[in-house]
Tab-separated table of C-alpha atoms and ligand atoms in Angstrom:
chain	number	residue	atom	x	y	z
A	11	UNK	CA	0.000	0.000	0.000
A	12	UNK	CA	1.496	3.363	-0.923
A	13	UNK	CA	0.581	6.836	0.184
A	14	UNK	CA	-0.591	9.437	-2.272
A	15	UNK	CA	-1.607	12.988	-1.641
A	16	UNK	CA	-5.331	13.621	-1.746
A	17	UNK	CA	-5.864	16.478	-4.114
A	18	UNK	CA	-9.472	16.359	-5.227
A	19	UNK	CA	-12.689	16.923	-3.319
A	20	UNK	CA	-14.525	13.734	-2.397
A	21	UNK	CA	-17.029	12.988	-5.181
A	22	UNK	CA	-20.586	12.207	-4.055
A	23	UNK	CA	-23.634	10.530	-5.593
A	24	UNK	CA	-27.344	10.652	-4.853
A	25	UNK	CA	-28.539	8.129	-2.301
A	26	UNK	CA	-31.469	6.766	-4.296
A	27	UNK	CA	-34.375	9.172	-4.202
A	28	UNK	CA	-33.843	10.149	-0.565
A	29	UNK	CA	-32.318	13.544	-1.346
A	30	UNK	CA	-29.121	12.591	0.539
A	31	UNK	CA	-25.694	12.709	-1.099
A	32	UNK	CA	-23.115	10.075	-0.178
A	33	UNK	CA	-19.385	9.814	-0.772
A	34	UNK	CA	-18.473	7.351	-3.551
A	35	UNK	CA	-16.437	5.394	-1.004
A	36	UNK	CA	-18.009	4.379	2.296
A	37	UNK	CA	-16.391	3.116	5.503
A	38	UNK	CA	-17.050	-0.602	6.050
A	39	UNK	CA	-16.681	-1.161	9.778
A	40	UNK	CA	-16.690	-4.959	9.974
A	41	UNK	CA	-12.867	-5.002	10.429
A	42	UNK	CA	-13.396	-2.862	13.566
A	43	UNK	CA	-15.146	-5.895	15.065
A	44	UNK	CA	-12.055	-8.064	14.502
A	45	UNK	CA	-13.687	-9.932	11.601
A	46	UNK	CA	-10.425	-9.917	9.594
A	47	UNK	CA	-8.061	-10.289	12.547
A	48	UNK	CA	-7.102	-8.352	15.633
A	49	UNK	CA	-7.440	-4.582	15.515
A	50	UNK	CA	-6.016	-1.765	17.533
A	51	UNK	CA	-9.125	-0.083	18.947
A	52	UNK	CA	-7.519	3.338	19.250
A	53	UNK	CA	-6.235	3.188	15.660
A	54	UNK	CA	-9.683	2.021	14.492
A	55	UNK	CA	-11.420	4.986	16.160
A	56	UNK	CA	-8.861	7.374	14.641
A	57	UNK	CA	-9.431	5.768	11.223
A	58	UNK	CA	-13.125	6.654	11.533
A	59	UNK	CA	-12.281	10.240	12.402
A	60	UNK	CA	-9.736	10.502	9.585
A	61	UNK	CA	-12.232	9.069	7.082
A	62	UNK	CA	-14.865	11.651	8.048
A	63	UNK	CA	-12.330	14.474	7.886
A	64	UNK	CA	-11.297	13.362	4.408
A	65	UNK	CA	-14.859	13.378	3.111
A	66	UNK	CA	-16.295	9.899	3.731
A	67	UNK	CA	-19.850	10.458	4.975
A	68	UNK	CA	-21.278	6.921	5.110
A	69	UNK	CA	-20.317	4.370	7.780
A	70	UNK	CA	-21.657	0.808	7.761
A	71	UNK	CA	-21.732	-1.666	10.633
A	72	UNK	CA	-23.863	-4.426	12.206
A	73	UNK	CA	-24.415	-5.968	15.648
A	74	UNK	CA	-23.061	-9.182	14.053
A	75	UNK	CA	-19.550	-7.798	13.418
A	76	UNK	CA	-17.591	-8.856	16.491
A	77	UNK	CA	-20.923	-9.245	18.330
A	78	UNK	CA	-21.236	-5.532	19.027
A	79	UNK	CA	-17.518	-4.628	18.957
A	80	UNK	CA	-17.679	-3.012	15.527
A	81	UNK	CA	-20.568	-0.746	16.585
A	82	UNK	CA	-18.794	0.135	19.832
A	83	UNK	CA	-15.480	1.078	18.173
A	84	UNK	CA	-17.275	2.912	15.367
A	85	UNK	CA	-19.194	4.820	18.064
A	86	UNK	CA	-15.903	5.731	19.718
A	87	UNK	CA	-14.686	7.194	16.417
A	88	UNK	CA	-17.981	8.979	15.714
A	89	UNK	CA	-17.743	10.671	19.141
A	90	UNK	CA	-14.489	12.292	17.954
A	91	UNK	CA	-15.794	13.702	14.676
A	92	UNK	CA	-14.758	17.226	13.788
A	93	UNK	CA	-18.037	17.641	11.851
A	94	UNK	CA	-21.662	17.562	13.043
A	95	UNK	CA	-23.303	14.126	13.404
A	96	UNK	CA	-25.963	15.187	10.842
A	97	UNK	CA	-23.304	15.353	8.127
A	98	UNK	CA	-22.593	11.612	8.219
A	99	UNK	CA	-24.803	8.607	7.563
A	100	UNK	CA	-24.604	5.904	10.223
A	101	UNK	CA	-25.886	2.589	8.896
A	102	UNK	CA	-26.388	-0.623	10.826
A	103	UNK	CA	-28.455	-3.794	10.544
A	104	UNK	CA	-30.911	-6.060	12.349
A	105	UNK	CA	-31.643	-9.787	12.250
A	106	UNK	CA	-28.186	-11.424	12.289
A	107	UNK	CA	-26.493	-12.008	15.640
A	108	UNK	CA	-24.052	-14.874	15.015
A	109	UNK	CA	-22.753	-17.264	12.381
A	110	UNK	CA	-26.062	-19.159	12.474
A	111	UNK	CA	-28.142	-16.885	14.703
A	112	UNK	CA	-30.953	-15.035	13.020
A	113	UNK	CA	-33.940	-13.330	14.611
A	114	UNK	CA	-36.159	-10.959	12.654
A	115	UNK	CA	-38.981	-11.015	15.220
A	116	UNK	CA	-40.560	-7.687	16.128
A	117	UNK	CA	-39.295	-7.834	19.754
A	118	UNK	CA	-35.701	-8.676	18.797
A	119	UNK	CA	-35.623	-6.035	16.076
A	120	UNK	CA	-36.811	-3.346	18.506
A	121	UNK	CA	-34.249	-4.382	21.108
A	122	UNK	CA	-31.578	-4.507	18.415
A	123	UNK	CA	-32.244	-0.939	17.267
A	124	UNK	CA	-32.027	0.320	20.867
A	125	UNK	CA	-28.805	-1.627	21.520
A	126	UNK	CA	-27.221	-0.373	18.287
A	127	UNK	CA	-28.023	3.271	19.063
A	128	UNK	CA	-26.529	2.841	22.550
A	129	UNK	CA	-23.319	1.198	21.270
A	130	UNK	CA	-22.927	3.752	18.493
A	131	UNK	CA	-23.705	6.659	20.841
A	132	UNK	CA	-26.273	8.148	18.452
A	133	UNK	CA	-29.888	9.247	18.931
A	134	UNK	CA	-30.965	8.134	15.460
A	135	UNK	CA	-29.774	5.780	12.711
A	136	UNK	CA	-29.649	6.815	9.060
A	137	UNK	CA	-30.113	3.338	7.570
A	138	UNK	CA	-31.095	0.027	9.170
A	139	UNK	CA	-30.769	-2.997	6.877
A	140	UNK	CA	-32.392	-6.414	7.245
A	141	UNK	CA	-29.097	-8.332	7.513
A	142	UNK	CA	-28.412	-11.405	5.338
A	143	UNK	CA	-32.078	-12.147	4.713
A	144	UNK	CA	-31.295	-15.206	2.577
A	145	UNK	CA	-30.805	-17.308	5.735
A	146	UNK	CA	-34.471	-17.134	6.736
A	147	UNK	CA	-37.962	-17.164	5.269
A	148	UNK	CA	-37.981	-13.786	3.564
A	149	UNK	CA	-41.735	-13.370	3.717
A	150	UNK	CA	-41.730	-14.031	7.485
A	151	UNK	CA	-38.715	-11.769	8.147
A	152	UNK	CA	-40.220	-8.870	6.234
A	153	UNK	CA	-43.671	-9.300	7.815
A	154	UNK	CA	-42.239	-9.221	11.339
A	155	UNK	CA	-39.285	-6.838	11.086
A	156	UNK	CA	-40.629	-4.194	8.735
A	157	UNK	CA	-43.470	-2.861	10.967
A	158	UNK	CA	-40.996	-2.560	13.873
A	159	UNK	CA	-38.537	-0.587	11.741
A	160	UNK	CA	-41.343	1.556	10.316
A	161	UNK	CA	-42.488	2.479	13.810
A	162	UNK	CA	-38.955	3.727	14.589
A	163	UNK	CA	-39.009	5.554	11.281
A	164	UNK	CA	-42.222	7.356	12.256
A	165	UNK	CA	-40.603	8.318	15.571
A	166	UNK	CA	-37.624	9.810	13.699
A	167	UNK	CA	-35.140	7.263	15.093
A	168	UNK	CA	-34.505	5.602	11.703
A	169	UNK	CA	-34.332	7.576	8.465
A	170	UNK	CA	-34.251	4.779	5.876
A	171	UNK	CA	-34.823	1.006	5.775
A	172	UNK	CA	-32.607	-1.245	3.655
A	173	UNK	CA	-31.750	-4.878	3.016
A	174	UNK	CA	-28.475	-6.758	2.548
A	175	UNK	CA	-27.333	-10.200	1.445
A	176	UNK	CA	-25.324	-12.223	-1.074
A	177	UNK	CA	-27.833	-13.780	-3.510
A	178	UNK	CA	-29.447	-11.178	-5.728
A	179	UNK	CA	-32.606	-13.317	-5.807
A	180	UNK	CA	-33.060	-12.820	-2.060
A	181	UNK	CA	-32.627	-9.053	-2.297
A	182	UNK	CA	-35.175	-8.870	-5.114
A	183	UNK	CA	-37.611	-10.886	-3.020
A	184	UNK	CA	-37.283	-8.614	0.029
A	185	UNK	CA	-37.997	-5.580	-2.114
A	186	UNK	CA	-41.086	-7.078	-3.713
A	187	UNK	CA	-42.398	-8.469	-0.407
A	188	UNK	CA	-41.923	-5.124	1.360
A	189	UNK	CA	-43.871	-3.311	-1.356
A	190	UNK	CA	-43.307	-0.014	-3.164
A	191	UNK	CA	-41.436	2.678	-1.255
A	192	UNK	CA	-40.685	0.575	1.853
A	193	UNK	CA	-37.046	-0.232	1.048
A	194	UNK	CA	-34.810	2.777	0.365
A	195	UNK	CA	-31.404	1.066	0.059
A	196	UNK	CA	-30.072	-2.323	-1.006
A	197	UNK	CA	-26.594	-3.568	-0.070
A	198	UNK	CA	-24.969	-6.291	-2.168
A	199	UNK	CA	-21.476	-7.628	-1.435
A	200	UNK	CA	-18.754	-9.358	-3.486
A	201	UNK	CA	-20.857	-8.948	-6.654
A	202	UNK	CA	-19.053	-5.974	-8.204
A	203	UNK	CA	-15.439	-7.090	-8.184
A	204	UNK	CA	-12.652	-7.942	-10.618
A	205	UNK	CA	-14.265	-11.369	-11.168
A	206	UNK	CA	-18.006	-10.645	-10.934
A	207	UNK	CA	-20.161	-7.774	-12.159
A	208	UNK	CA	-23.590	-9.301	-11.540
A	209	UNK	CA	-24.713	-6.558	-9.125
A	210	UNK	CA	-24.245	-3.969	-11.873
A	211	UNK	CA	-25.747	-6.023	-14.680
A	212	UNK	CA	-28.520	-7.913	-12.850
A	213	UNK	CA	-29.751	-5.847	-9.933
A	214	UNK	CA	-28.802	-2.170	-10.207
A	215	UNK	CA	-31.106	-1.510	-13.205
A	216	UNK	CA	-34.029	-2.876	-11.154
A	217	UNK	CA	-33.036	-0.787	-8.104
A	218	UNK	CA	-32.710	2.347	-10.215
A	219	UNK	CA	-36.171	1.875	-11.683
A	220	UNK	CA	-37.540	1.549	-8.123
A	221	UNK	CA	-35.552	4.582	-6.846
A	222	UNK	CA	-33.675	2.360	-4.358
A	223	UNK	CA	-30.090	3.334	-3.460
A	224	UNK	CA	-27.641	0.578	-4.566
A	225	UNK	CA	-24.766	0.023	-2.116
A	226	UNK	CA	-21.775	-1.921	-3.428
A	227	UNK	CA	-19.912	-3.672	-0.582
A	228	UNK	CA	-16.681	-5.694	-0.481
A	229	UNK	CA	-14.886	-4.548	-3.665
A	230	UNK	CA	-11.866	-6.512	-2.393
A	231	UNK	CA	-14.133	-9.572	-2.143
A	232	UNK	CA	-13.653	-9.758	1.653
A	233	UNK	CA	-9.877	-10.003	1.340
A	234	UNK	CA	-9.641	-12.310	-1.714
A	235	UNK	CA	-8.347	-9.388	-3.765
A	236	UNK	CA	-5.599	-8.318	-1.366
A	237	UNK	CA	-1.923	-9.218	-1.028
A	238	UNK	CA	-2.518	-10.802	2.386
A	239	UNK	CA	-5.354	-12.938	1.041
A	240	UNK	CA	-8.687	-13.937	2.599
A	241	UNK	CA	-9.359	-14.777	6.260
A	242	UNK	CA	-9.705	-18.516	7.143
A	243	UNK	CA	-13.539	-18.311	7.306
A	244	UNK	CA	-13.866	-17.045	3.720
A	245	UNK	CA	-16.669	-19.033	2.003
A	246	UNK	CA	-15.347	-18.837	-1.590
A	247	UNK	CA	-14.597	-22.106	-3.415
A	248	UNK	CA	-10.917	-23.086	-3.640
A	249	UNK	CA	-10.807	-22.461	-7.400
A	250	UNK	CA	-11.725	-18.813	-6.809
A	251	UNK	CA	-9.272	-18.436	-3.926
A	252	UNK	CA	-6.447	-19.834	-6.076
A	253	UNK	CA	-7.274	-17.621	-9.057
A	254	UNK	CA	-7.318	-14.519	-6.822
A	255	UNK	CA	-3.959	-15.524	-5.306
A	256	UNK	CA	-2.558	-15.911	-8.812
A	257	UNK	CA	-3.911	-12.490	-9.853
A	258	UNK	CA	-2.453	-10.872	-6.701
A	259	UNK	CA	0.982	-12.432	-7.345
A	260	UNK	CA	0.957	-11.321	-10.979
A	261	UNK	CA	0.113	-7.758	-9.925
A	262	UNK	CA	2.937	-7.910	-7.369
A	263	UNK	CA	5.428	-8.878	-10.094
A	264	UNK	CA	4.382	-5.734	-11.956
A	265	UNK	CA	4.884	-3.650	-8.815
A	266	UNK	CA	1.120	-3.129	-8.457
A	267	UNK	CA	-1.162	-3.833	-5.487
A	268	UNK	CA	-4.213	-5.966	-6.355
A	269	UNK	CA	-6.286	-4.123	-3.687
A	270	UNK	CA	-5.655	-0.831	-5.448
A	271	UNK	CA	-6.508	-2.317	-8.861
A	272	UNK	CA	-9.650	-4.023	-7.528
A	273	UNK	CA	-10.996	-0.913	-5.790
A	274	UNK	CA	-10.202	1.268	-8.800
A	275	UNK	CA	-11.998	-1.133	-11.160
A	276	UNK	CA	-15.060	-1.544	-8.926
A	277	UNK	CA	-15.584	2.178	-8.315
A	278	UNK	CA	-14.996	3.238	-11.904
A	279	UNK	CA	-17.439	0.629	-13.240
A	280	UNK	CA	-20.317	0.530	-10.764
A	281	UNK	CA	-23.371	2.788	-10.804
A	282	UNK	CA	-23.874	2.104	-7.077
A	283	UNK	CA	-24.063	5.307	-5.060
A	284	UNK	CA	-21.273	4.205	-2.750
A	285	UNK	CA	-18.701	1.405	-2.498
A	286	UNK	CA	-18.070	0.126	1.030
A	287	UNK	CA	-14.497	-0.903	1.808
A	288	UNK	CA	-13.611	-2.524	5.109
A	289	UNK	CA	-10.990	-0.452	6.934
A	290	UNK	CA	-9.411	-0.385	10.363
A	291	UNK	CA	-6.423	1.946	10.032
A	292	UNK	CA	-5.664	5.483	8.892
A	293	UNK	CA	-3.199	4.103	6.356
A	294	UNK	CA	-5.973	2.079	4.658
A	295	UNK	CA	-8.313	5.073	4.778
A	296	UNK	CA	-5.805	7.377	3.070
A	297	UNK	CA	-4.814	4.828	0.413
A	298	UNK	CA	-8.414	3.893	-0.411
A	299	UNK	CA	-9.640	7.477	-0.568
A	300	UNK	CA	-6.831	8.394	-2.966
A	301	UNK	CA	-7.695	5.377	-5.151
A	302	UNK	CA	-11.417	6.203	-5.081
A	303	UNK	CA	-10.821	9.813	-6.084
A	304	UNK	CA	-8.659	8.777	-9.005
A	305	UNK	CA	-11.155	6.082	-10.028
A	306	UNK	CA	-13.974	8.640	-10.043
A	307	UNK	CA	-12.019	10.576	-12.645
A	308	UNK	CA	-11.634	7.360	-14.670
A	309	UNK	CA	-7.879	7.607	-14.642
A	310	UNK	CA	-7.025	3.997	-15.500
A	311	UNK	CA	-3.665	4.709	-17.091
A	312	UNK	CA	-0.300	2.988	-16.997
A	313	UNK	CA	0.991	1.262	-14.912
A	314	UNK	CA	-2.430	0.366	-13.421
A	315	UNK	CA	-3.886	-0.423	-16.850
A	316	UNK	CA	-1.373	-3.217	-17.485
A	317	UNK	CA	-1.892	-4.645	-13.989
A	318	UNK	CA	-5.659	-4.524	-14.503
A	319	UNK	CA	-5.380	-6.458	-17.794
A	320	UNK	CA	-3.093	-9.072	-16.226
A	321	UNK	CA	-5.399	-9.537	-13.206
A	322	UNK	CA	-8.455	-9.605	-15.456
A	323	UNK	CA	-6.993	-12.393	-17.563
A	324	UNK	CA	-5.865	-14.404	-14.489
A	325	UNK	CA	-9.471	-14.210	-13.257
A	326	UNK	CA	-11.065	-15.184	-16.576
A	327	UNK	CA	-11.614	-18.866	-15.542
A	328	UNK	CA	-13.604	-17.746	-12.462
A	329	UNK	CA	-15.618	-14.993	-14.129
A	330	UNK	CA	-19.023	-14.583	-12.405
A	331	UNK	CA	-18.175	-17.141	-9.718
A	332	UNK	CA	-19.986	-16.897	-6.384
A	333	UNK	CA	-20.918	-19.334	-3.608
A	334	UNK	CA	-24.106	-20.571	-1.941
A	335	UNK	CA	-25.453	-18.594	0.998
A	336	UNK	CA	-28.529	-19.215	3.131
A	337	UNK	CA	-31.605	-21.283	2.309
A	338	UNK	CA	-31.608	-23.141	-1.036
A	339	UNK	CA	-34.743	-21.335	-2.235
A	340	UNK	CA	-33.152	-17.907	-1.673
A	341	UNK	CA	-30.068	-18.584	-3.807
A	342	UNK	CA	-29.205	-17.455	-7.323
A	343	UNK	CA	-29.279	-20.964	-8.730
A	344	UNK	CA	-28.253	-19.773	-12.197
A	345	UNK	CA	-24.938	-18.512	-10.790
A	346	UNK	CA	-23.962	-21.713	-8.941
A	347	UNK	CA	-21.985	-24.663	-10.313
A	348	UNK	CA	-23.661	-28.126	-10.372
A	349	UNK	CA	-21.422	-29.157	-7.421
A	350	UNK	CA	-22.460	-26.090	-5.376
A	351	UNK	CA	-26.125	-26.796	-6.130
A	352	UNK	CA	-25.679	-30.390	-4.951
A	353	UNK	CA	-24.053	-29.188	-1.691
A	354	UNK	CA	-26.777	-26.610	-1.133
A	355	UNK	CA	-29.585	-29.091	-1.639
A	356	UNK	CA	-27.947	-31.621	0.717
A	357	UNK	CA	-27.961	-29.194	3.692
B	10	LIG	P1	-13.619	-5.729	1.623
B	10	LIG	O1	-13.728	-6.337	0.294
B	10	LIG	O2	-13.863	-4.271	1.758
B	10	LIG	O3	-12.192	-6.129	2.215
B	10	LIG	C1	-11.824	-5.813	3.543
B	10	LIG	C2	-10.435	-6.349	3.830
B	10	LIG	O4	-9.489	-5.694	2.993
B	10	LIG	C3	-9.991	-6.034	5.255
B	10	LIG	O5	-9.128	-7.066	5.706
B	10	LIG	C4	-9.220	-4.736	5.101
B	10	LIG	O6	-8.306	-4.542	6.159
B	10	LIG	C5	-8.522	-4.984	3.776
B	10	LIG	N1	-8.165	-3.740	3.077
B	10	LIG	C6	-8.877	-2.590	2.970
B	10	LIG	N2	-8.211	-1.698	2.220
B	10	LIG	C7	-7.055	-2.295	1.835
B	10	LIG	C8	-5.955	-1.883	1.044
B	10	LIG	N3	-5.917	-0.680	0.476
B	10	LIG	N4	-4.929	-2.748	0.864
B	10	LIG	C9	-4.955	-3.984	1.404
B	10	LIG	N5	-5.977	-4.448	2.172
B	10	LIG	C10	-7.022	-3.593	2.386
B	10	LIG	O7	-14.622	-6.558	2.566
B	10	LIG	P2	-15.628	-6.177	3.723
B	10	LIG	O8	-14.983	-5.394	4.811
B	10	LIG	O9	-16.314	-7.435	4.071
B	10	LIG	O10	-16.723	-5.271	2.993
B	10	LIG	C11	-16.831	-3.879	3.200
B	10	LIG	C12	-17.963	-3.533	4.158
B	10	LIG	O11	-19.234	-3.835	3.539
B	10	LIG	C13	-17.964	-4.348	5.453
B	10	LIG	O12	-17.019	-3.858	6.359
B	10	LIG	C14	-19.412	-4.181	5.878
B	10	LIG	O13	-19.593	-2.906	6.455
B	10	LIG	C15	-20.151	-4.247	4.529
B	10	LIG	N6	-20.599	-5.644	4.216
B	10	LIG	C16	-21.900	-5.967	4.479
B	10	LIG	C17	-22.334	-7.254	4.250
B	10	LIG	C18	-23.773	-7.610	4.553
B	10	LIG	O14	-24.532	-6.747	4.938
B	10	LIG	N7	-24.186	-8.846	4.387
B	10	LIG	C19	-21.473	-8.238	3.746
B	10	LIG	C20	-20.158	-7.869	3.462
B	10	LIG	C21	-19.744	-6.558	3.700
């Protein structure tokens, strides 16, 4: 990772039809919960402050990330902001509380919102997403959780309701079950990367026609597209892990960093309003903001252009590859290999 001076203003895009403007790069706070390895809490809080000072105005977390740790450390950083709270969007989630713990009941959702506000040290939340809805019956989750979130919305404690998950099918189903105007934002992860552009081609057009804000998360594919590689829990198939390792090594030989190439490519291609990158240090914040600003200006010139082409060709055999997530009926069956479908149907 190298340091570059930040010269330009942070570009922003419209957050759906809400009237809000968000920075093209958002702060993904899952690393603050130790999801990718140990973090220095003080450095994490300073990273939040630095990000806000440099123009990032959207912060994303969940009670699931480190079982509350991510929200707590993010809250510590938000308390140090040099700008008013109203100038940043604080986004969290409800419904997922562990690897296999899901609860979208009205009571749990209400308690969750209160707990999140307390940990984050805020009196209102800008966005609350239904978290990883593909793991449960979508109809039941929406029927129970939505009225609870809407009550908070009426009280002014939640501005917008969103949904998040891996299979695009599940996200589409939440939106149609919730009905017109209920869902304001939709977060998809690992689907707008160097090896997959299905969020952009398959879901964003639908979101745009429904005035829903598309949020593009995990442009580094949760660590697959980094020099250090993915964490041990990463659910990608081995073939994808190996291809990403190969692409990272080839970039290295050219003196390029795959993380920089991956973020640049994702931001310059996507029509999502913001791209969430997981960060836990000021060094990552500075590097990623510089990359995002250059990407917004579409400056894919040498030497990055050569590295991009080399990585792109190393990833050709795994183009569009994803993995199963959640209940079989909520998956994008068209995107899975016959072996993945067999595994999914066996569980
Ligand atoms: P990511 O693709 O953003 O990768 C994060 C990893 O890359 C971390 O280990 C981070 O330290 C590292 N990294 C960041 N910048 C780097 C750089 N310049 N060089 C090298 N390494 C770098 O994955 P993510 O954090 O999972 O996704 C971003 C955010 O999106 C999350 O933090 C979370 O807020 C959100 N998200 C939501 C869901 C969901 O709702 N289901 C799922 C995934 C992600």
